[in-house]
Amino acid sequence: MIDRCQVCLSENSIRRKKPKSSNYTYPLEKVYTDLSTFEKVAGNPKAGQIIVISIIDAFSNYLIAGTISNTTSKTISKFFEVHLFNQFGYPKQIHSDNTKYYTEGAFAKMCKSYGIIQSFSIK
């Protein structure tokens, strides 16, 4: 709506970059994943943490997110199995940060067994 408003367009002095077009041609060609940790009660670390895992498809920007109980490679693998593989299939590539729960153990073995290419952010 704002992008069509003549007043907004004429008064907006900020020039925004146009979003990059996707180089991906089909869903699950590449997915991105990351973990985020939040305090259950803001300002009170003793109340515990909530761990949120996210998976984003590079082609469609479709987001899968949920909470997990810990950051073990096994738990992350299980989340992928239940929420991505069983519902949508296997991605060609998974991109993540370079943390051990993605680079080692059950997650790395799972990717190898399904022929999924892993790529990582620079450490």
Tab-separated table of C-alpha atoms in Angstrom:
chain	number	residue	atom	x	y	z
A	1	MET	CA	0.000	0.000	0.000
A	2	ILE	CA	2.750	2.457	0.952
A	3	ASP	CA	4.693	1.580	-2.189
A	4	ARG	CA	1.735	2.886	-4.256
A	5	CYS	CA	0.953	5.987	-2.181
A	6	GLN	CA	2.047	9.092	-4.141
A	7	VAL	CA	2.504	11.195	-0.982
A	8	CYS	CA	4.623	8.493	0.648
A	9	LEU	CA	6.700	8.042	-2.490
A	10	SER	CA	7.312	11.761	-2.965
A	11	GLU	CA	8.112	12.436	0.704
A	12	ASN	CA	10.229	9.354	1.402
A	13	SER	CA	13.834	10.450	1.007
A	14	ILE	CA	15.233	7.054	2.030
A	15	ARG	CA	16.226	4.954	-0.954
A	16	ARG	CA	15.783	1.300	-0.155
A	17	LYS	CA	17.598	-1.495	-1.924
A	18	LYS	CA	15.410	-3.793	-3.943
A	19	PRO	CA	15.407	-7.339	-2.621
A	20	LYS	CA	17.769	-9.681	-4.414
A	21	SER	CA	16.103	-12.114	-6.726
A	22	SER	CA	16.380	-15.730	-5.717
A	23	ASN	CA	18.884	-17.948	-7.470
A	24	TYR	CA	16.895	-20.977	-6.377
A	25	THR	CA	14.568	-22.698	-8.791
A	26	TYR	CA	12.577	-25.101	-6.627
A	27	PRO	CA	11.515	-25.714	-3.001
A	28	LEU	CA	13.970	-27.557	-0.750
A	29	GLU	CA	16.896	-26.819	-3.042
A	30	LYS	CA	18.463	-25.147	-0.008
A	31	VAL	CA	17.217	-24.535	3.519
A	32	TYR	CA	18.734	-22.401	6.239
A	33	THR	CA	18.591	-23.311	9.913
A	34	ASP	CA	19.504	-21.666	13.198
A	35	LEU	CA	18.789	-21.794	16.912
A	36	SER	CA	17.787	-18.896	19.164
A	37	THR	CA	17.708	-18.985	22.945
A	38	PHE	CA	15.434	-16.816	25.075
A	39	GLU	CA	14.951	-16.481	28.822
A	40	LYS	CA	11.572	-17.824	29.953
A	41	VAL	CA	11.256	-14.792	32.224
A	42	ALA	CA	13.031	-11.696	30.918
A	43	GLY	CA	15.824	-10.645	33.232
A	44	ASN	CA	15.679	-13.890	35.218
A	45	PRO	CA	18.125	-16.469	33.810
A	46	LYS	CA	17.332	-18.824	36.709
A	47	ALA	CA	13.811	-19.319	35.301
A	48	GLY	CA	15.295	-21.298	32.428
A	49	GLN	CA	15.478	-20.908	28.699
A	50	ILE	CA	13.395	-21.536	25.629
A	51	ILE	CA	15.269	-22.826	22.583
A	52	VAL	CA	13.681	-22.037	19.225
A	53	ILE	CA	14.812	-23.810	16.059
A	54	SER	CA	14.013	-22.327	12.666
A	55	ILE	CA	14.237	-23.726	9.151
A	56	ILE	CA	13.693	-21.433	6.155
A	57	ASP	CA	13.346	-22.589	2.565
A	58	ALA	CA	15.540	-20.416	0.303
A	59	PHE	CA	13.146	-20.621	-2.669
A	60	SER	CA	9.807	-19.839	-1.000
A	61	ASN	CA	10.943	-18.270	2.310
A	62	TYR	CA	8.587	-20.746	4.009
A	63	LEU	CA	9.393	-20.884	7.717
A	64	ILE	CA	9.209	-23.863	10.029
A	65	ALA	CA	9.857	-23.004	13.674
A	66	GLY	CA	9.387	-24.721	16.985
A	67	THR	CA	10.854	-25.213	20.404
A	68	ILE	CA	13.268	-27.947	21.399
A	69	SER	CA	14.322	-29.138	24.845
A	70	ASN	CA	18.096	-29.009	24.286
A	71	THR	CA	20.733	-28.319	21.653
A	72	THR	CA	22.013	-31.831	21.116
A	73	SER	CA	22.607	-33.016	17.592
A	74	LYS	CA	20.120	-35.840	18.207
A	75	THR	CA	17.311	-33.462	19.240
A	76	ILE	CA	17.916	-31.205	16.234
A	77	SER	CA	17.924	-34.235	13.914
A	78	LYS	CA	14.603	-35.401	15.361
A	79	PHE	CA	13.062	-31.960	14.747
A	80	PHE	CA	14.170	-32.088	11.099
A	81	GLU	CA	12.781	-35.611	10.704
A	82	VAL	CA	9.368	-34.768	12.158
A	83	HIS	CA	8.812	-31.217	10.902
A	84	LEU	CA	10.633	-31.126	7.561
A	85	PHE	CA	11.457	-34.535	6.100
A	86	ASN	CA	8.222	-36.331	7.043
A	87	GLN	CA	6.038	-33.468	5.795
A	88	PHE	CA	7.905	-32.010	2.823
A	89	GLY	CA	10.764	-34.323	1.866
A	90	TYR	CA	14.525	-33.982	1.918
A	91	PRO	CA	16.346	-30.794	0.995
A	92	LYS	CA	19.264	-30.863	-1.388
A	93	GLN	CA	21.323	-28.630	0.927
A	94	ILE	CA	21.188	-27.422	4.549
A	95	HIS	CA	23.066	-24.261	5.510
A	96	SER	CA	23.786	-23.577	9.186
A	97	ASP	CA	26.306	-21.958	11.446
A	98	ASN	CA	29.462	-23.858	12.307
A	99	THR	CA	28.425	-25.112	15.747
A	100	LYS	CA	29.126	-28.675	16.806
A	101	TYR	CA	25.470	-29.677	16.965
A	102	TYR	CA	25.284	-29.140	13.188
A	103	THR	CA	28.802	-30.247	12.211
A	104	GLU	CA	29.125	-33.393	14.336
A	105	GLY	CA	27.149	-36.311	15.703
A	106	ALA	CA	23.633	-37.356	14.739
A	107	PHE	CA	22.876	-34.329	12.552
A	108	ALA	CA	25.962	-34.729	10.347
A	109	LYS	CA	25.336	-38.486	10.100
A	110	MET	CA	21.697	-37.897	9.168
A	111	CYS	CA	22.666	-35.483	6.393
A	112	LYS	CA	25.238	-37.906	5.051
A	113	SER	CA	22.819	-40.851	5.123
A	114	TYR	CA	20.174	-38.901	3.146
A	115	GLY	CA	22.705	-37.414	0.718
A	116	ILE	CA	22.066	-33.867	1.951
A	117	ILE	CA	24.868	-31.388	1.292
A	118	GLN	CA	25.842	-29.334	4.338
A	119	SER	CA	27.218	-25.803	4.057
A	120	PHE	CA	28.307	-23.566	6.897
A	121	SER	CA	28.762	-19.915	7.773
A	122	ILE	CA	32.335	-18.801	8.245
A	123	LYS	CA	33.538	-19.205	11.823
